[in-house]
Structure formats: C-alpha cells, structure tokens
C-alpha cells in the first residue's frame, strides 16, 4: 500500500475520492458511491468528517462491515474525527445505482436492475422485466427464484447459453 | 447487534404524545417488531431443510428481511419508550406474555405449502399496512415502513406465486395447499381486529385503523385463491389474543431457542 503519500483530506471532494476505495463486501466491484448508498459527506471547519450512508435492505448484513471500512479508510488517511451516520429516509432504490456501477455489475456477471419498473416493482401480478444474460447478452432468460445469493438479487437462467446468473432486482 | 446504531435519528424526532398514548404506541411498535422477529425465526427453521436449494435460499432471505425490519422496529420502540431498552433487550429478555405478535406468525412451519400460505396471508396484510404507515406522523416509523413495504411486495409476490403453483398443481399439492388454508384461516381475523388503544393512535395519525386494511387484503387474497383454484374457508371459529400477550403454546418454545444465549449468559456480546 502506498498510503504514505496521501495527504489528509481537506474537503468533501477529497473524502469522496478516498471512499472510492470502499466497496460492498458482497459485490466487491461496486463502490458505495456506485451503489448509491453513500448519501452525503460533510467536513466541518475543524476537519471532522461526517459520512452519511443508507442501507439497501433492512436486514443487509454488510452495513456494519461497510461502516467499519469507511472509518478505517478515513482514519488511515489521517482524518482525526470520523462519524458514520445511517439514515433510512428517503428509502434506497436501485434507481440510485450509477451508470458506471451498472456496467461494472454486468461485467462481473450480475445482470443490473432493469430500468423503469416504476411503482409495479415486486407487484404480484406484474410481468417480469426483460433481463439480459450477463454472459452471452441474450434476452431469452427466465426467472428461477425471486431470491438469489443475497436479498438484493434474484436467480435467473439463460435459455440461450444455459448458464445461471444473478439479477440485481429493482426495489 | 449492540455495536451498530441502526438509526442515528435520536428520539428527538419522536412525535409529542401524552404518556398514555406513548405507552400504547410502544406496544404497537412491539407488535410490528415481534411479527417480524417471530416469523423470521420460524422461516429460519427451514435453513438447510428446504424442499429445493432455491427455496431454502428464498425462505432465509425473507427471514433476513423480516429480522432486519424487526431490529429497526424494536429499536424505535425502545427510543419512544425512553427507558433504555434497546433492540437486544426487547428481543432477548421479554417473556412470552410481553410479546405482541399475531398468532398466525408463531404457528409451526408444517409442510412447505403451509409455510407459503402463512407467508402469503401475512405478507398481503403487511404490504397494505406498511404502505399506509409510510404516512405515519412518527417519522421514524414512516421511514422504516418505506423500506419494509418494498420488501413485503417481494415476499407477497413469492408466496402468492407459490399458492397459485401449488393450488393449481397436482392433486397432492392442491390438497396440501387447501388443508393449510383451512388450518390458518382462523388466525386471519386478528389482523383486522382493533385493540382498545388503536383508535387514539389512528386519531394521532400514527397508524391506520386495522379494519381499514381489510378490503385491499380481501381483494388480493380473492384474486390469488381464484387463480390457485383454492376455496376460501368458511368464516367460523376464530382465534386471537397475540396482541394482548395471550399466545399459543408454540411461542414459549420459539423463545426458548431464540433467547437461550442471552438467558444463559446475560449481556454476552461478540
Ligand atoms: Zn446467456
């Protein structure tokens, strides 16, 4: 690690740049910024840093790990006072995932959330969105289960290449 | 759990309530939190025993959502109560008589059909409830509800699709789904039954009247039962009492597992 050269962050932009190294422990290609769970960064006149995050799902087990990672990263970079605040409102939505995040997710083998499902998300009699296979690009895919390896993903299968894959479902 | 502050909003944003209403509201928050905690614990019993791997994973994911909601709701109950009880104290050190969950959620898992019927009857109700609670005059509860309603939508969808698949499936799956529905139907009235304090909470804009959820719940249940070719049981004998602490024999057994560690080693942390 070549952290020695890093200078102590002076403003919110410096802090955000440092937090680009903090990723979701369950989807390590996504930063907390990509996911849209980093809601605000404030640095006061004395240099004390407040980072505001929001959980994806209420039971997301990664939240404490993410909070620790934020704290470690900023203390390592020389910040002396770091406060991580968790807010629930407004409720996180997959709409907050960045375009860059969606690209990284697909390259990693997870289909990104479909656009524009709107209010019908998760509705019982709503049609499933068209999900593109992250392996071969085919849209001939089918849902295997509403719940995949984590709460935020559904399990799909591609009819073209026969591979199973995770889909990051819209909420 | 102790290390993480789930909601850093202090009780400062709590609505101004007189002492009587505040105590009733705490009881109501325990009702919501206990529903999630006990049903989450029940679903967790399926871990490693699901009929297929995908459903094993689905049931434990739903359990995780429900326990996540319970943590936030019990935390909020403790904040409003202001007596220093956190989520752990409320989950691990109350006796069965102090639990406020619906009788429905403490019923044994039975077979997979019964677990799915229980989940659907509950999720169709909790979806309607949380949708309305997003407008609660308690900003803490409104924020939790805004998250919970999104999760409840997926739980309702998952269990509703299974009801249709089982009911409109083989003779065996249909028989099991119908038996489960007949067994659990007696617990559904309790979801719409008002307790004496509910009118005051509704008047303060904290909660909806329990009976107001019934038409939307009925419409969803009727639609799914029709698709599933299942028969709505006759109204008849009904069971209630969970919200006043009069539970079935099952709750004590659930708590003996859920609370064992904190009872044996009070205050243990890791
Ligand atoms: Zn494919």
PDB file of N, CA and C in Angstrom, chain A residues 65-114:
ATOM      1  N   UNK A  65     -20.016  -3.894   8.190  1.00  0.00           N
ATOM      2  CA  UNK A  65     -18.703  -4.040   7.544  1.00  0.00           C
ATOM      3  C   UNK A  65     -18.385  -2.775   6.736  1.00  0.00           C
ATOM      4  N   UNK A  66     -19.386  -2.236   6.064  1.00  0.00           N
ATOM      5  CA  UNK A  66     -19.175  -1.024   5.261  1.00  0.00           C
ATOM      6  C   UNK A  66     -18.841   0.161   6.169  1.00  0.00           C
ATOM      7  N   UNK A  67     -19.555   0.253   7.277  1.00  0.00           N
ATOM      8  CA  UNK A  67     -19.298   1.345   8.214  1.00  0.00           C
ATOM      9  C   UNK A  67     -17.855   1.283   8.737  1.00  0.00           C
ATOM     10  N   UNK A  68     -17.429   0.077   9.078  1.00  0.00           N
ATOM     11  CA  UNK A  68     -16.057  -0.102   9.561  1.00  0.00           C
ATOM     12  C   UNK A  68     -15.035   0.253   8.483  1.00  0.00           C
ATOM     13  N   UNK A  69     -15.332  -0.165   7.241  1.00  0.00           N
ATOM     14  CA  UNK A  69     -14.403   0.091   6.145  1.00  0.00           C
ATOM     15  C   UNK A  69     -14.264   1.594   5.884  1.00  0.00           C
ATOM     16  N   UNK A  70     -15.359   2.326   6.000  1.00  0.00           N
ATOM     17  CA  UNK A  70     -15.328   3.779   5.816  1.00  0.00           C
ATOM     18  C   UNK A  70     -14.439   4.408   6.888  1.00  0.00           C
ATOM     19  N   UNK A  71     -14.690   3.997   8.113  1.00  0.00           N
ATOM     20  CA  UNK A  71     -13.931   4.531   9.248  1.00  0.00           C
ATOM     21  C   UNK A  71     -12.434   4.239   9.084  1.00  0.00           C
ATOM     22  N   UNK A  72     -12.123   2.985   8.779  1.00  0.00           N
ATOM     23  CA  UNK A  72     -10.712   2.588   8.610  1.00  0.00           C
ATOM     24  C   UNK A  72     -10.037   3.418   7.523  1.00  0.00           C
ATOM     25  N   UNK A  73     -10.709   3.535   6.398  1.00  0.00           N
ATOM     26  CA  UNK A  73     -10.136   4.230   5.249  1.00  0.00           C
ATOM     27  C   UNK A  73      -9.817   5.688   5.603  1.00  0.00           C
ATOM     28  N   UNK A  74     -10.736   6.354   6.288  1.00  0.00           N
ATOM     29  CA  UNK A  74     -10.546   7.774   6.586  1.00  0.00           C
ATOM     30  C   UNK A  74      -9.535   7.981   7.710  1.00  0.00           C
ATOM     31  N   UNK A  75      -9.529   7.106   8.703  1.00  0.00           N
ATOM     32  CA  UNK A  75      -8.566   7.246   9.793  1.00  0.00           C
ATOM     33  C   UNK A  75      -7.148   6.997   9.271  1.00  0.00           C
ATOM     34  N   UNK A  76      -7.065   6.000   8.366  1.00  0.00           N
ATOM     35  CA  UNK A  76      -5.796   5.657   7.726  1.00  0.00           C
ATOM     36  C   UNK A  76      -5.242   6.847   6.951  1.00  0.00           C
ATOM     37  N   UNK A  77      -6.156   7.615   6.340  1.00  0.00           N
ATOM     38  CA  UNK A  77      -5.734   8.755   5.510  1.00  0.00           C
ATOM     39  C   UNK A  77      -5.461   9.996   6.354  1.00  0.00           C
ATOM     40  N   UNK A  78      -5.602   9.869   7.668  1.00  0.00           N
ATOM     41  CA  UNK A  78      -5.225  10.978   8.533  1.00  0.00           C
ATOM     42  C   UNK A  78      -6.369  11.785   9.115  1.00  0.00           C
ATOM     43  N   UNK A  79      -7.595  11.420   8.804  1.00  0.00           N
ATOM     44  CA  UNK A  79      -8.712  12.132   9.423  1.00  0.00           C
ATOM     45  C   UNK A  79      -8.704  11.806  10.918  1.00  0.00           C
ATOM     46  N   UNK A  80      -8.990  12.800  11.739  1.00  0.00           N
ATOM     47  CA  UNK A  80      -8.942  12.524  13.174  1.00  0.00           C
ATOM     48  C   UNK A  80     -10.309  12.242  13.764  1.00  0.00           C
ATOM     49  N   UNK A  81     -11.317  12.914  13.242  1.00  0.00           N
ATOM     50  CA  UNK A  81     -12.662  12.665  13.762  1.00  0.00           C
ATOM     51  C   UNK A  81     -13.548  12.198  12.608  1.00  0.00           C
ATOM     52  N   UNK A  82     -14.059  10.965  12.725  1.00  0.00           N
ATOM     53  CA  UNK A  82     -14.910  10.401  11.678  1.00  0.00           C
ATOM     54  C   UNK A  82     -16.198   9.914  12.305  1.00  0.00           C
ATOM     55  N   UNK A  83     -17.308  10.350  11.738  1.00  0.00           N
ATOM     56  CA  UNK A  83     -18.598   9.897  12.229  1.00  0.00           C
ATOM     57  C   UNK A  83     -19.371   9.321  11.042  1.00  0.00           C
ATOM     58  N   UNK A  84     -19.859   8.093  11.190  1.00  0.00           N
ATOM     59  CA  UNK A  84     -20.663   7.485  10.128  1.00  0.00           C
ATOM     60  C   UNK A  84     -22.102   7.437  10.605  1.00  0.00           C
ATOM     61  N   UNK A  85     -22.953   8.091   9.855  1.00  0.00           N
ATOM     62  CA  UNK A  85     -24.357   8.216  10.238  1.00  0.00           C
ATOM     63  C   UNK A  85     -25.198   7.362   9.286  1.00  0.00           C
ATOM     64  N   UNK A  86     -26.152   6.613   9.827  1.00  0.00           N
ATOM     65  CA  UNK A  86     -27.036   5.792   8.990  1.00  0.00           C
ATOM     66  C   UNK A  86     -28.424   6.418   8.965  1.00  0.00           C
ATOM     67  N   UNK A  87     -28.923   6.693   7.775  1.00  0.00           N
ATOM     68  CA  UNK A  87     -30.286   7.227   7.664  1.00  0.00           C
ATOM     69  C   UNK A  87     -31.141   6.239   6.871  1.00  0.00           C
ATOM     70  N   UNK A  88     -32.434   6.232   7.150  1.00  0.00           N
ATOM     71  CA  UNK A  88     -33.346   5.321   6.449  1.00  0.00           C
ATOM     72  C   UNK A  88     -34.152   6.033   5.377  1.00  0.00           C
ATOM     73  N   UNK A  89     -34.310   7.332   5.545  1.00  0.00           N
ATOM     74  CA  UNK A  89     -35.199   8.064   4.658  1.00  0.00           C
ATOM     75  C   UNK A  89     -34.428   9.142   3.888  1.00  0.00           C
ATOM     76  N   UNK A  90     -34.653   9.301   2.579  1.00  0.00           N
ATOM     77  CA  UNK A  90     -35.564   8.501   1.755  1.00  0.00           C
ATOM     78  C   UNK A  90     -35.037   7.079   1.548  1.00  0.00           C
ATOM     79  N   UNK A  91     -35.969   6.132   1.370  1.00  0.00           N
ATOM     80  CA  UNK A  91     -35.594   4.728   1.241  1.00  0.00           C
ATOM     81  C   UNK A  91     -34.776   4.496  -0.027  1.00  0.00           C
ATOM     82  N   UNK A  92     -33.716   3.727   0.111  1.00  0.00           N
ATOM     83  CA  UNK A  92     -32.838   3.421  -1.019  1.00  0.00           C
ATOM     84  C   UNK A  92     -33.614   2.766  -2.152  1.00  0.00           C
ATOM     85  N   UNK A  93     -33.234   3.106  -3.360  1.00  0.00           N
ATOM     86  CA  UNK A  93     -33.827   2.472  -4.534  1.00  0.00           C
ATOM     87  C   UNK A  93     -32.701   2.125  -5.514  1.00  0.00           C
ATOM     88  N   UNK A  94     -32.920   1.076  -6.310  1.00  0.00           N
ATOM     89  CA  UNK A  94     -31.915   0.695  -7.307  1.00  0.00           C
ATOM     90  C   UNK A  94     -31.726   1.797  -8.358  1.00  0.00           C
ATOM     91  N   UNK A  95     -32.666   2.746  -8.425  1.00  0.00           N
ATOM     92  CA  UNK A  95     -32.506   3.873  -9.358  1.00  0.00           C
ATOM     93  C   UNK A  95     -31.252   4.686  -9.034  1.00  0.00           C
ATOM     94  N   UNK A  96     -30.784   4.585  -7.794  1.00  0.00           N
ATOM     95  CA  UNK A  96     -29.621   5.376  -7.391  1.00  0.00           C
ATOM     96  C   UNK A  96     -28.297   4.728  -7.804  1.00  0.00           C
ATOM     97  N   UNK A  97     -28.370   3.541  -8.382  1.00  0.00           N
ATOM     98  CA  UNK A  97     -27.126   2.908  -8.828  1.00  0.00           C
ATOM     99  C   UNK A  97     -26.609   3.642 -10.064  1.00  0.00           C
ATOM    100  N   UNK A  98     -25.325   3.962 -10.060  1.00  0.00           N
ATOM    101  CA  UNK A  98     -24.775   4.767 -11.155  1.00  0.00           C
ATOM    102  C   UNK A  98     -24.663   3.957 -12.450  1.00  0.00           C
ATOM    103  N   UNK A  99     -24.571   4.670 -13.572  1.00  0.00           N
ATOM    104  CA  UNK A  99     -24.404   4.021 -14.871  1.00  0.00           C
ATOM    105  C   UNK A  99     -23.108   3.209 -14.872  1.00  0.00           C
ATOM    106  N   UNK A 100     -22.075   3.784 -14.273  1.00  0.00           N
ATOM    107  CA  UNK A 100     -20.789   3.099 -14.154  1.00  0.00           C
ATOM    108  C   UNK A 100     -20.956   1.811 -13.331  1.00  0.00           C
ATOM    109  N   UNK A 101     -21.720   1.921 -12.248  1.00  0.00           N
ATOM    110  CA  UNK A 101     -21.992   0.755 -11.394  1.00  0.00           C
ATOM    111  C   UNK A 101     -22.701  -0.350 -12.168  1.00  0.00           C
ATOM    112  N   UNK A 102     -23.673   0.042 -12.990  1.00  0.00           N
ATOM    113  CA  UNK A 102     -24.409  -0.956 -13.786  1.00  0.00           C
ATOM    114  C   UNK A 102     -23.488  -1.672 -14.760  1.00  0.00           C
ATOM    115  N   UNK A 103     -22.579  -0.906 -15.401  1.00  0.00           N
ATOM    116  CA  UNK A 103     -21.621  -1.520 -16.335  1.00  0.00           C
ATOM    117  C   UNK A 103     -20.714  -2.508 -15.611  1.00  0.00           C
ATOM    118  N   UNK A 104     -20.204  -2.074 -14.435  1.00  0.00           N
ATOM    119  CA  UNK A 104     -19.300  -2.948 -13.677  1.00  0.00           C
ATOM    120  C   UNK A 104     -20.005  -4.222 -13.219  1.00  0.00           C
ATOM    121  N   UNK A 105     -21.257  -4.055 -12.837  1.00  0.00           N
ATOM    122  CA  UNK A 105     -22.038  -5.195 -12.350  1.00  0.00           C
ATOM    123  C   UNK A 105     -22.189  -6.240 -13.462  1.00  0.00           C
ATOM    124  N   UNK A 106     -22.539  -5.783 -14.667  1.00  0.00           N
ATOM    125  CA  UNK A 106     -22.748  -6.709 -15.782  1.00  0.00           C
ATOM    126  C   UNK A 106     -21.437  -7.404 -16.159  1.00  0.00           C
ATOM    127  N   UNK A 107     -20.326  -6.620 -16.149  1.00  0.00           N
ATOM    128  CA  UNK A 107     -19.026  -7.211 -16.470  1.00  0.00           C
ATOM    129  C   UNK A 107     -18.626  -8.255 -15.431  1.00  0.00           C
ATOM    130  N   UNK A 108     -19.129  -8.084 -14.211  1.00  0.00           N
ATOM    131  CA  UNK A 108     -18.820  -9.007 -13.113  1.00  0.00           C
ATOM    132  C   UNK A 108     -19.685 -10.273 -13.179  1.00  0.00           C
ATOM    133  N   UNK A 109     -20.720 -10.251 -14.039  1.00  0.00           N
ATOM    134  CA  UNK A 109     -21.561 -11.434 -14.199  1.00  0.00           C
ATOM    135  C   UNK A 109     -22.907 -11.348 -13.505  1.00  0.00           C
ATOM    136  N   UNK A 110     -23.268 -10.146 -13.044  1.00  0.00           N
ATOM    137  CA  UNK A 110     -24.579  -9.951 -12.414  1.00  0.00           C
ATOM    138  C   UNK A 110     -25.377  -8.994 -13.301  1.00  0.00           C
ATOM    139  N   UNK A 111     -26.591  -9.400 -13.685  1.00  0.00           N
ATOM    140  CA  UNK A 111     -27.414  -8.515 -14.511  1.00  0.00           C
ATOM    141  C   UNK A 111     -27.857  -7.317 -13.691  1.00  0.00           C
ATOM    142  N   UNK A 112     -27.629  -6.086 -14.197  1.00  0.00           N
ATOM    143  CA  UNK A 112     -28.023  -4.887 -13.439  1.00  0.00           C
ATOM    144  C   UNK A 112     -29.537  -4.705 -13.412  1.00  0.00           C
ATOM    145  N   UNK A 113     -30.050  -3.911 -12.458  1.00  0.00           N
ATOM    146  CA  UNK A 113     -31.501  -3.706 -12.353  1.00  0.00           C
ATOM    147  C   UNK A 113     -32.074  -3.123 -13.651  1.00  0.00           C
ATOM    148  N   UNK A 114     -33.234  -3.624 -14.064  1.00  0.00           N
ATOM    149  CA  UNK A 114     -33.886  -3.136 -15.279  1.00  0.00           C
ATOM    150  C   UNK A 114     -34.413  -1.727 -15.035  1.00  0.00           C
TER     151      UNK A 114
END
